[in-house]
PDB file of C-alpha atoms in Angstrom:
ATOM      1  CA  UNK A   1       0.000   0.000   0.000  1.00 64.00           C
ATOM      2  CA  UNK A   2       2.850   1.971   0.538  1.00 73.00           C
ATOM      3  CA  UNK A   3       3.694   2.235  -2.947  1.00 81.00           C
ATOM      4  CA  UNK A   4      -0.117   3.263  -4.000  1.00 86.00           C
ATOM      5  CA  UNK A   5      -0.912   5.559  -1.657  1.00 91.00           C
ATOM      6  CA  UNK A   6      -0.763   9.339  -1.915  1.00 93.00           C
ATOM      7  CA  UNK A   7       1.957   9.936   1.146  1.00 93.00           C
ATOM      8  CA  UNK A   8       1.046  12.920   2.381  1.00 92.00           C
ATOM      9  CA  UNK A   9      -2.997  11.978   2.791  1.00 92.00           C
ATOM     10  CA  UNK A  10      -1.574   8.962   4.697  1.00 92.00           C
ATOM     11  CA  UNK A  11       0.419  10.342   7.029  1.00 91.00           C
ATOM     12  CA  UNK A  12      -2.062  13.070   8.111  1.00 91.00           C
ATOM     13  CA  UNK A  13      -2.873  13.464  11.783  1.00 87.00           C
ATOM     14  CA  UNK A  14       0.715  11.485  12.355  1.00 87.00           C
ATOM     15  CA  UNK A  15       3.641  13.047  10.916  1.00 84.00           C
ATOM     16  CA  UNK A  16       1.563  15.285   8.409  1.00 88.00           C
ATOM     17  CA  UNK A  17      -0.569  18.607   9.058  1.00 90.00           C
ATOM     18  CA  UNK A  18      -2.999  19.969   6.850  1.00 93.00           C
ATOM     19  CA  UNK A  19      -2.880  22.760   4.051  1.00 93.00           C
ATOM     20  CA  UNK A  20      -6.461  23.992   4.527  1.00 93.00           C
ATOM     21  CA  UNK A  21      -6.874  24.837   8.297  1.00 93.00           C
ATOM     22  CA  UNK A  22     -10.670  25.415   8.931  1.00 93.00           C
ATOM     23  CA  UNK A  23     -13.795  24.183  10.599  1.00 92.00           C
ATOM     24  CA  UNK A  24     -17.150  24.524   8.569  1.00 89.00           C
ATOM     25  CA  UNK A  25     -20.902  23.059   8.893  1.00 88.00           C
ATOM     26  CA  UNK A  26     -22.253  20.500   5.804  1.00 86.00           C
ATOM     27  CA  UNK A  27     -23.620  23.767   4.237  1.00 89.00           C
ATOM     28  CA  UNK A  28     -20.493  25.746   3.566  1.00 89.00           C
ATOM     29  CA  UNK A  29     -17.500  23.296   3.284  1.00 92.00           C
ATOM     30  CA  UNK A  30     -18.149  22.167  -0.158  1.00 93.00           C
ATOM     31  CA  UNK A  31     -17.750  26.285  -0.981  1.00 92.00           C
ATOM     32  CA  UNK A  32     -14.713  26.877   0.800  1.00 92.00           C
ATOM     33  CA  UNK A  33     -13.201  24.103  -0.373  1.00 93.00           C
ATOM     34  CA  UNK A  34     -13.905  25.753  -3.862  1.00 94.00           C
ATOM     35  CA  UNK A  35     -12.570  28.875  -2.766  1.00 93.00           C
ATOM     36  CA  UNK A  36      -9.160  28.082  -1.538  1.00 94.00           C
ATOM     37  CA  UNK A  37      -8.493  25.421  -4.809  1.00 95.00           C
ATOM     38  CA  UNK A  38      -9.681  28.716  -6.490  1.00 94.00           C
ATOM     39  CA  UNK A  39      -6.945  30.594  -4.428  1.00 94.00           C
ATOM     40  CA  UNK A  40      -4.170  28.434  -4.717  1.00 94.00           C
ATOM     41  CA  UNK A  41      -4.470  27.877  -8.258  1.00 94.00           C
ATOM     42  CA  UNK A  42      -4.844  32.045  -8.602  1.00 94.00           C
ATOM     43  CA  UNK A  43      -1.356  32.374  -6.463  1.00 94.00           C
ATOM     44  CA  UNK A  44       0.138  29.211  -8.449  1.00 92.00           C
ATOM     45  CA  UNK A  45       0.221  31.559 -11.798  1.00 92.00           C
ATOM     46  CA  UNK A  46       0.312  34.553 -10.052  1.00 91.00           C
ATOM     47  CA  UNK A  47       3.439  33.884  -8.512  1.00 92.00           C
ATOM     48  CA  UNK A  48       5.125  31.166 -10.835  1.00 90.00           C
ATOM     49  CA  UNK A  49       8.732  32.861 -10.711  1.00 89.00           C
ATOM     50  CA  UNK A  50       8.577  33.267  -7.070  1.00 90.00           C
ATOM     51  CA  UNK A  51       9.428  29.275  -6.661  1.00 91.00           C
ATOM     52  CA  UNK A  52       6.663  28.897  -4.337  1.00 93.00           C
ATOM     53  CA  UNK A  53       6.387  25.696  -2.211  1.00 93.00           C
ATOM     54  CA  UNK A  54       2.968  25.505  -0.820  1.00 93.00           C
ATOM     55  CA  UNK A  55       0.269  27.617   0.682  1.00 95.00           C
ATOM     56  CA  UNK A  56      -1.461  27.080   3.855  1.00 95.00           C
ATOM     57  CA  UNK A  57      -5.006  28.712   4.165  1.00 95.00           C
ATOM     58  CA  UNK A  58      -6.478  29.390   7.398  1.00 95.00           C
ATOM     59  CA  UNK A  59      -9.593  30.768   8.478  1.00 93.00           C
ATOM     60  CA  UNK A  60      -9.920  32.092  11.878  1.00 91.00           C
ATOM     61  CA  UNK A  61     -13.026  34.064  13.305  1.00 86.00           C
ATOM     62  CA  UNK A  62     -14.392  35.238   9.830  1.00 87.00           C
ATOM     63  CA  UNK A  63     -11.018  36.507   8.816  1.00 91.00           C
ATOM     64  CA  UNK A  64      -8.697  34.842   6.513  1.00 93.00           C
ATOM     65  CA  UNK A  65      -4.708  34.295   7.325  1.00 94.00           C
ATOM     66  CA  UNK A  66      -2.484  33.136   3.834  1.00 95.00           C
ATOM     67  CA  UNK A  67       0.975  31.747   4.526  1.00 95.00           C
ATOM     68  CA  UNK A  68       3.166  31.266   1.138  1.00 95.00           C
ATOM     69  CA  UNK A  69       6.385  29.300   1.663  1.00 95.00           C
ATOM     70  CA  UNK A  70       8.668  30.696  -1.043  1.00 93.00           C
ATOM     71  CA  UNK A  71      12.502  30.407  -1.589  1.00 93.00           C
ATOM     72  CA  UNK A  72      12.176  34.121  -3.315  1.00 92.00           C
ATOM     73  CA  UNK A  73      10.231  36.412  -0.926  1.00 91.00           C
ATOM     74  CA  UNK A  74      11.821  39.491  -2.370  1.00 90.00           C
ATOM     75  CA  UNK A  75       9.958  38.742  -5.534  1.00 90.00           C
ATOM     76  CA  UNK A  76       6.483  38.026  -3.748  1.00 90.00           C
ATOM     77  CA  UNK A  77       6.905  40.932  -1.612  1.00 89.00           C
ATOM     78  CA  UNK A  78       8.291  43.709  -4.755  1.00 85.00           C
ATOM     79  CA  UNK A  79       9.637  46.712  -4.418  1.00 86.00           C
ATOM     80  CA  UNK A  80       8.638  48.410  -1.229  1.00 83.00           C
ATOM     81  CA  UNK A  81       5.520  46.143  -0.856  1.00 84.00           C
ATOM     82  CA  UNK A  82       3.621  47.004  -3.757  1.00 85.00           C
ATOM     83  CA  UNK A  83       3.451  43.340  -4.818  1.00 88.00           C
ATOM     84  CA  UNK A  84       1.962  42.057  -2.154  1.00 91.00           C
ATOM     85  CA  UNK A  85      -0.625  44.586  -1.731  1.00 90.00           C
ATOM     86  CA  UNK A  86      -1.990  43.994  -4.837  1.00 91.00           C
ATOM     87  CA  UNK A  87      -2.143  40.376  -4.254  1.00 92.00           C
ATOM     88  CA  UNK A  88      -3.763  40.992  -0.577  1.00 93.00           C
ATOM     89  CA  UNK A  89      -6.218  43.010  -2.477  1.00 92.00           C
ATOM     90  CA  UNK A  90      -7.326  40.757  -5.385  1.00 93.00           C
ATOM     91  CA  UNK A  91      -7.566  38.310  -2.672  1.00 93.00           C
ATOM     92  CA  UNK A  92      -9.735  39.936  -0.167  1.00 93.00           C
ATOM     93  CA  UNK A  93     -12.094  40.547  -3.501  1.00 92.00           C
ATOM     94  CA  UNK A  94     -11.820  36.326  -4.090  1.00 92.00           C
ATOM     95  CA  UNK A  95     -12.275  35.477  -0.472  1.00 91.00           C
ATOM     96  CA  UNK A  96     -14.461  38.166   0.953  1.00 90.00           C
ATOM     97  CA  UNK A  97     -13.507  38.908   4.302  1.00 92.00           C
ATOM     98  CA  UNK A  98     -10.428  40.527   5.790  1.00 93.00           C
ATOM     99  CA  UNK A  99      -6.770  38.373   4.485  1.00 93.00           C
ATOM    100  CA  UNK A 100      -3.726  38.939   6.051  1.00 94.00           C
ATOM    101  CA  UNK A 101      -0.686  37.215   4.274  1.00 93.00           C
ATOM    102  CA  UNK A 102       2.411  36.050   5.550  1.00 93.00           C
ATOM    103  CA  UNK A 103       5.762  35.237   3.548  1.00 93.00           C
ATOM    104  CA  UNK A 104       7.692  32.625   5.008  1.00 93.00           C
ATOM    105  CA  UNK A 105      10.883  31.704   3.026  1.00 92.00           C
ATOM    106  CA  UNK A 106      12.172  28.508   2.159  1.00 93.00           C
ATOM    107  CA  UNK A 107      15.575  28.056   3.349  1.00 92.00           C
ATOM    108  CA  UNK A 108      16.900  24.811   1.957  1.00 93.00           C
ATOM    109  CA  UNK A 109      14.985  24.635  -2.025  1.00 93.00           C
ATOM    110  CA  UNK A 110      16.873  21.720  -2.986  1.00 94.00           C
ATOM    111  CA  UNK A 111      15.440  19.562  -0.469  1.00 94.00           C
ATOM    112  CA  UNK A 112      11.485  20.792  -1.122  1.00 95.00           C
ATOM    113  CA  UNK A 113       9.881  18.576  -3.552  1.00 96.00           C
ATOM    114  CA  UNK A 114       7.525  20.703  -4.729  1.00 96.00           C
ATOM    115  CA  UNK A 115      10.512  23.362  -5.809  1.00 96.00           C
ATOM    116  CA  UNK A 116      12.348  20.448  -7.087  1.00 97.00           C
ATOM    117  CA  UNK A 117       9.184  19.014  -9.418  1.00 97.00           C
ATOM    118  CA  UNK A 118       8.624  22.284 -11.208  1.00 95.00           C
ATOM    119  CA  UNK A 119      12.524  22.666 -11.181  1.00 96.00           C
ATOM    120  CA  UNK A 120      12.456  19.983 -13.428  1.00 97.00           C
ATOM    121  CA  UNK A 121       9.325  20.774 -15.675  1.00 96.00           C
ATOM    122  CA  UNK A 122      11.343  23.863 -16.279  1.00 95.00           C
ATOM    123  CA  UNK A 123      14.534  22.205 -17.159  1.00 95.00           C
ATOM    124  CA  UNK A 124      11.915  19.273 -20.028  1.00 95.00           C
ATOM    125  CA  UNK A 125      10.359  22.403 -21.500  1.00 95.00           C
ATOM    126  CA  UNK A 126      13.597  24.425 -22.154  1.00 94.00           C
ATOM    127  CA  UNK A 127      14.493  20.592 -23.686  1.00 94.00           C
ATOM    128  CA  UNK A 128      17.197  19.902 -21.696  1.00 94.00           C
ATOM    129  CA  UNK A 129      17.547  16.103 -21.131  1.00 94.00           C
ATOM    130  CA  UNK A 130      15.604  14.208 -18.471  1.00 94.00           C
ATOM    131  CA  UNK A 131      18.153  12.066 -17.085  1.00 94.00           C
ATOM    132  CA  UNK A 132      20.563  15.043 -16.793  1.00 95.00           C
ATOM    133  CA  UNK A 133      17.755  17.187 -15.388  1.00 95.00           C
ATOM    134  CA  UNK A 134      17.010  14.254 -12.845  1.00 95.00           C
ATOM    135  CA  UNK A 135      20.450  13.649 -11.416  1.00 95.00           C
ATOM    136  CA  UNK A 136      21.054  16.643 -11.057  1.00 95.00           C
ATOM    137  CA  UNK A 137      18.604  17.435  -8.739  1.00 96.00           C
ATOM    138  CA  UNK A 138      18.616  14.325  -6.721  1.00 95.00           C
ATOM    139  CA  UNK A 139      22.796  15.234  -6.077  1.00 95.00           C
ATOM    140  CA  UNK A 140      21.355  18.488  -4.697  1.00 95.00           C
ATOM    141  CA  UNK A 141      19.086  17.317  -2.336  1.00 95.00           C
ATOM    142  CA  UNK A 142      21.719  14.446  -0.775  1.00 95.00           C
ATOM    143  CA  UNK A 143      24.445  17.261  -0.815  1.00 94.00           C
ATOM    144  CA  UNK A 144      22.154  19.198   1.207  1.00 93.00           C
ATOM    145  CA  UNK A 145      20.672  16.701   3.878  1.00 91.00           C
ATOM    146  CA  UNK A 146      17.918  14.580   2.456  1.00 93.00           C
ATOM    147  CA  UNK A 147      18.266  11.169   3.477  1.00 95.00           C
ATOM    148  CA  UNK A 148      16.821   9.718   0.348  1.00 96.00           C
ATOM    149  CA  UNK A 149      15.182  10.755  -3.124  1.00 97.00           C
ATOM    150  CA  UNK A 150      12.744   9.481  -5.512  1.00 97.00           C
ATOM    151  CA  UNK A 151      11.960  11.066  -9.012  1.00 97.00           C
ATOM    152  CA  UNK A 152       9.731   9.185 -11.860  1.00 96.00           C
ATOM    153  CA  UNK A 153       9.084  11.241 -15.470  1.00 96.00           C
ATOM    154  CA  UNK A 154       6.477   9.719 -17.565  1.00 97.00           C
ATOM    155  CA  UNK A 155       5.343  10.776 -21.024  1.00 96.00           C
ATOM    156  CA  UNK A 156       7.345  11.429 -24.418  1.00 95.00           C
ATOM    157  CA  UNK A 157      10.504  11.591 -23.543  1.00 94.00           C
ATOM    158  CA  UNK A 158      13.000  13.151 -25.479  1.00 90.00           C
ATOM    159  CA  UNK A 159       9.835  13.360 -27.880  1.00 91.00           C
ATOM    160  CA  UNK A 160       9.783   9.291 -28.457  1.00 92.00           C
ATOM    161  CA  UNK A 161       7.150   7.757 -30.058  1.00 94.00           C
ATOM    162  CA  UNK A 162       5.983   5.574 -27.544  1.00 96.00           C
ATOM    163  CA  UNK A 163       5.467   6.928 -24.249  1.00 96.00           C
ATOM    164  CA  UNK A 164       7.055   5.256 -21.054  1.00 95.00           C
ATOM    165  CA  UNK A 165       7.878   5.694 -17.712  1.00 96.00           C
ATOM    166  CA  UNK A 166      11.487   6.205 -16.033  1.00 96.00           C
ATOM    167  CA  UNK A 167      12.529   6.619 -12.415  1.00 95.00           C
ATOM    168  CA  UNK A 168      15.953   7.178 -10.509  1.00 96.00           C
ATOM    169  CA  UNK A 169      16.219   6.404  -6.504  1.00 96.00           C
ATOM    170  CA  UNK A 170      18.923   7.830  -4.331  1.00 95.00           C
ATOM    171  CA  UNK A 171      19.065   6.714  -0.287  1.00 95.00           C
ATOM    172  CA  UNK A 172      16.164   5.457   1.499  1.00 94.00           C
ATOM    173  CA  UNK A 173      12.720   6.383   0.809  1.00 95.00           C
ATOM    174  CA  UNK A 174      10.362   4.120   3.419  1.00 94.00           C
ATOM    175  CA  UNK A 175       7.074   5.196   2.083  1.00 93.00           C
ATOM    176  CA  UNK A 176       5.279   2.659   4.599  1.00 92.00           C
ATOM    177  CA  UNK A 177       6.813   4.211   7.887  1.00 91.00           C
ATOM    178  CA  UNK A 178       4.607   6.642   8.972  1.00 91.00           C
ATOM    179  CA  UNK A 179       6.904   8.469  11.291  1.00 91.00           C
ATOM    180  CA  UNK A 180       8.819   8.820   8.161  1.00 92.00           C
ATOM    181  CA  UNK A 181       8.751  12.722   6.998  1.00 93.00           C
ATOM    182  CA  UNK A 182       8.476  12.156   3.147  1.00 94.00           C
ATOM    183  CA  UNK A 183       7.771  15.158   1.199  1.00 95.00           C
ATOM    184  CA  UNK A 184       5.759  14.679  -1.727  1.00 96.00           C
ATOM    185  CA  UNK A 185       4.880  16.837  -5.347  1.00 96.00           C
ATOM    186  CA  UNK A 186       3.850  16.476  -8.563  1.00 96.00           C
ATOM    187  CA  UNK A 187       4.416  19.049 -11.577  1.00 96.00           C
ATOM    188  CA  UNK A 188       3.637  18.768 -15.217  1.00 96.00           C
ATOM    189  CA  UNK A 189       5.788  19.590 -18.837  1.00 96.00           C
ATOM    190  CA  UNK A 190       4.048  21.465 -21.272  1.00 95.00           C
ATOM    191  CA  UNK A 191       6.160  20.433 -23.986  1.00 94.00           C
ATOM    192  CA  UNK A 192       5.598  20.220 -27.820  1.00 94.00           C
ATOM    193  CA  UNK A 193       5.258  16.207 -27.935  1.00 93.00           C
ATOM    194  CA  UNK A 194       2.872  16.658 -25.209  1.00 95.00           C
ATOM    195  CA  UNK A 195       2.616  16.537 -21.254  1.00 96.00           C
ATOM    196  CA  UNK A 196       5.365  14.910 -19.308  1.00 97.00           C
ATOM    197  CA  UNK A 197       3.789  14.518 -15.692  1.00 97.00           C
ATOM    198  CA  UNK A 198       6.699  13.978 -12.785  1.00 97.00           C
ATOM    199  CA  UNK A 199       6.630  13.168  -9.528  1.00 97.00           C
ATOM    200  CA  UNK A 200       9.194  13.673  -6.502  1.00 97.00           C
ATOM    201  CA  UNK A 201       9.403  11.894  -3.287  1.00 97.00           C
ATOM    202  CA  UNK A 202      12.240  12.896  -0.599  1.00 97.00           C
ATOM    203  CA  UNK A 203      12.671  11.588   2.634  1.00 96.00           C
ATOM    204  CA  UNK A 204      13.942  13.801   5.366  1.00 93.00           C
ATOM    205  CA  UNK A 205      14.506  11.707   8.618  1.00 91.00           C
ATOM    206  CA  UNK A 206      11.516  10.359  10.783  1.00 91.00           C
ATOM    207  CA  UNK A 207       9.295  12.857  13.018  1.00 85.00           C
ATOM    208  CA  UNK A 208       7.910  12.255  16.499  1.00 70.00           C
ATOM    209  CA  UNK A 209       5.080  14.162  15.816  1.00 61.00           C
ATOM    210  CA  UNK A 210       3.023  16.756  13.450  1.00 58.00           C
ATOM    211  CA  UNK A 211       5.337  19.271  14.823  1.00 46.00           C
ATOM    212  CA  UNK A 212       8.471  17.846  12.921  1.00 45.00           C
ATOM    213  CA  UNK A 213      10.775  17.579  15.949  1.00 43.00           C
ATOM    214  CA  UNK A 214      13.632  15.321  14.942  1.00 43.00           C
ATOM    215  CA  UNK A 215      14.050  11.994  16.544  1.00 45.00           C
ATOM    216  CA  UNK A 216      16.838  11.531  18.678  1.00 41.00           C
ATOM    217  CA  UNK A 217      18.106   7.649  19.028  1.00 44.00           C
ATOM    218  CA  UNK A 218      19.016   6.308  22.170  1.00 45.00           C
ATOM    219  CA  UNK A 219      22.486   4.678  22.717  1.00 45.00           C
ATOM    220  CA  UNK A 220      21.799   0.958  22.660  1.00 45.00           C
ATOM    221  CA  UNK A 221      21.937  -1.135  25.459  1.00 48.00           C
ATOM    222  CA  UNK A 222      23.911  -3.446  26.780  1.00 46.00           C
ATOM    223  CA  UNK A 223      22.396  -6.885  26.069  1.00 49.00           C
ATOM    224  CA  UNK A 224      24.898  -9.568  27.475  1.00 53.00           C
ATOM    225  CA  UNK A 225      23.089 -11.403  30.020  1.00 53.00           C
ATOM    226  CA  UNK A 226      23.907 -10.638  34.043  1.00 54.00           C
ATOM    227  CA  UNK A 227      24.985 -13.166  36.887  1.00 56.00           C
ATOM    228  CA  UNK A 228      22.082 -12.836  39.465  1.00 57.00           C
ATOM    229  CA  UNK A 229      24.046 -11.699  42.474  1.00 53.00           C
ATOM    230  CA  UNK A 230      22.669 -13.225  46.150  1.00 57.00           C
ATOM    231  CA  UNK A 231      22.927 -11.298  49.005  1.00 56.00           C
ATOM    232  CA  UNK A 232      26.556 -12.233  50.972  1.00 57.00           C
ATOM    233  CA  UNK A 233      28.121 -13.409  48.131  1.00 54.00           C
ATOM    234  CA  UNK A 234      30.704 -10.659  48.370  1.00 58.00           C
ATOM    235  CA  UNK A 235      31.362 -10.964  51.884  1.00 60.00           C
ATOM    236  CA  UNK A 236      35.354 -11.423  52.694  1.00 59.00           C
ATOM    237  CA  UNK A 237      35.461 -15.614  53.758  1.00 59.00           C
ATOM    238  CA  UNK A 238      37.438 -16.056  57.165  1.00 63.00           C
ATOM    239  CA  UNK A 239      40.013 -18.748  57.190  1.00 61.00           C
ATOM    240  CA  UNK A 240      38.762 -22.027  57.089  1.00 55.00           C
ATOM    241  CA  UNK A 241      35.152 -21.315  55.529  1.00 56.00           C
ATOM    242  CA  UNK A 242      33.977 -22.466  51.824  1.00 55.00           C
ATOM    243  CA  UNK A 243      36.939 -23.110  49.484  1.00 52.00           C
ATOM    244  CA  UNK A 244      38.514 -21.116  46.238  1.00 54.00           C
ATOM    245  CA  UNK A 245      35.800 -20.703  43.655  1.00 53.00           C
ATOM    246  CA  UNK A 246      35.332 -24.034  41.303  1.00 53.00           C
ATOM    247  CA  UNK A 247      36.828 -26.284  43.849  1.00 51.00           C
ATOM    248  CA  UNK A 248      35.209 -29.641  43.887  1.00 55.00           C
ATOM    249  CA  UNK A 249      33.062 -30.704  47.026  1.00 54.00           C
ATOM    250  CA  UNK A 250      34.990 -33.111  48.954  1.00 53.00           C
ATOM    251  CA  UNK A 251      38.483 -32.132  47.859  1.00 53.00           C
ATOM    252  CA  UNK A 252      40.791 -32.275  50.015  1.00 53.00           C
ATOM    253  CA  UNK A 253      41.618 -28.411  52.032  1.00 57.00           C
ATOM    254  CA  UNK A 254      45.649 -27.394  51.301  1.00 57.00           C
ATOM    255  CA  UNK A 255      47.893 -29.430  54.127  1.00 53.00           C
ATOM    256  CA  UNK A 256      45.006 -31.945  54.969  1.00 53.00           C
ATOM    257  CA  UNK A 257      47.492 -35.101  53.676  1.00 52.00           C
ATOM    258  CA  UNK A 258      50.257 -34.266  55.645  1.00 52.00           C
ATOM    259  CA  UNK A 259      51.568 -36.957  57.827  1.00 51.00           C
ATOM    260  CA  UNK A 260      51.546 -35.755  61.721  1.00 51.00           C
ATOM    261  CA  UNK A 261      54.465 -35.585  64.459  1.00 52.00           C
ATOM    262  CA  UNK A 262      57.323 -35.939  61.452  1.00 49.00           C
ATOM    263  CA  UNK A 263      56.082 -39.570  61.019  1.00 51.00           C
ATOM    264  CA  UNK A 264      56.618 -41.252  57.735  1.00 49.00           C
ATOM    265  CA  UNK A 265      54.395 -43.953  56.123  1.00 48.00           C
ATOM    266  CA  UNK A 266      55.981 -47.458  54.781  1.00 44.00           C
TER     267      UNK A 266
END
């Protein structure tokens, strides 16, 4: 199942958190569900050189709070903030209530799949190679600290007749584990054989917890069996009590076959 599933609706409510942070009755969910795939697809094209990662939607006390993760806030932002008021505009006229939006940046873009899927779809449009294009970024993200990395292209490539499907692994990518912290995207290649979709999987470490705390491992321990000490057992002996340790029961104590008085036996 692990290779089926979609790994970031599995691992919700373990290691995952959602996008779409709301509550709403069986009347209004079905419309603001609408409305925020309506928003993120507006901010997907809105902001398609800002190498945005994902947005997270949030809707507290009729007010509405947008966080974009971006690894270029300068160009979300613009020049003294006239970007962003536009967009906090044409989205209070979308959402119709009050929107504050926050820009949080993206510090490490080689390791965020979503940045590294439309990477890619950049790289098959401009018709670079695939497998070049592939490589490429999977060296970035072990350089920079993922543990593992997954990428699979399907389509035309390099404009082939017959479309099929090719995949490169790097590390470990346990998509079972659900303490596992497995980043997941998916981006599509407009090119001029037609649509190459590809997907990107990388694996970060494991997670105790929605909050993404790392896991620390404990030092093993020590597994050779122990001798069952009784009570008295390293008490000093006076003379003349017990024997040395192994000595047969019975055995004669040191000096016991001496003859007595200087007598010698025939």
């Amino acid at each position: 199942m692990g290779q089926k599933i979609h790994p970031t609706g599995f691992r919700l409510a373990v290691s995952r958190n959602w996008a779409s942070r709301w509550y709403a009755n069986n009347n209004n969910f079905a419309a603001m569900l609408q409305e925020d795939i309506g928003v993120r697809e507006y901010l997907k094209k809105k902001l398609k050189n800002a190498s945005v990662g994902r947005v997270v939607i949030e809707r507290p006390a009729k007010n509405a709070r947008i966080t974009i993760y971006s690894s270029r806030p300068g160009v979300v932002i613009g020049k003294k903030g006239e970007d962003i008021e536009q967009l906090k505009t044409e989205l209070q006229r979308r959402m119709g209530v009050p929107v504050h939006v926050n820009i949080e940046e993206i510090r490490k873009p080689e390791t965020d799949a979503q940045l590294i899927a439309d990477s890619i779809t950049q790289q098959l449009e401009r018709r670079i190679m695939f497998r070049r294009a592939m490589k490429r970024a999977m060296q970035n993200a072990m350089r920079l600290g993922a543990q593992g990395i997954k990428i699979m292209s399907a389509g035309r490539l390099n404009g082939i007749e017959i479309a099929r499907t090719e995949w490169y692994r790097e590390g470990r990518v346990p998509l079972h584990t659900l303490r596992a912290d497995i980043d997941y995207a998916t981006s599509e290649a407009k090119t001029t054989y037609g649509i190459i979709g590809v997907k990107v999987w990388v694996y970060k470490g494991d997670t105790l917890g929605r909050n993404d705390a790392p896991v620390v491992e404990e030092a093993a321990e020590d597994k050779r069996p122990r001798r069952n000490a009784r009570p008295g057992d390293r008490r000093p002996r006076r003379d003349g009590e017990g024997g040395a340790p192994g000595a047969r029961r019975g055995a004669p104590r040191r000096g016991a076959g001496k003859p007595e008085d200087g007598k010698t036996g025939e």
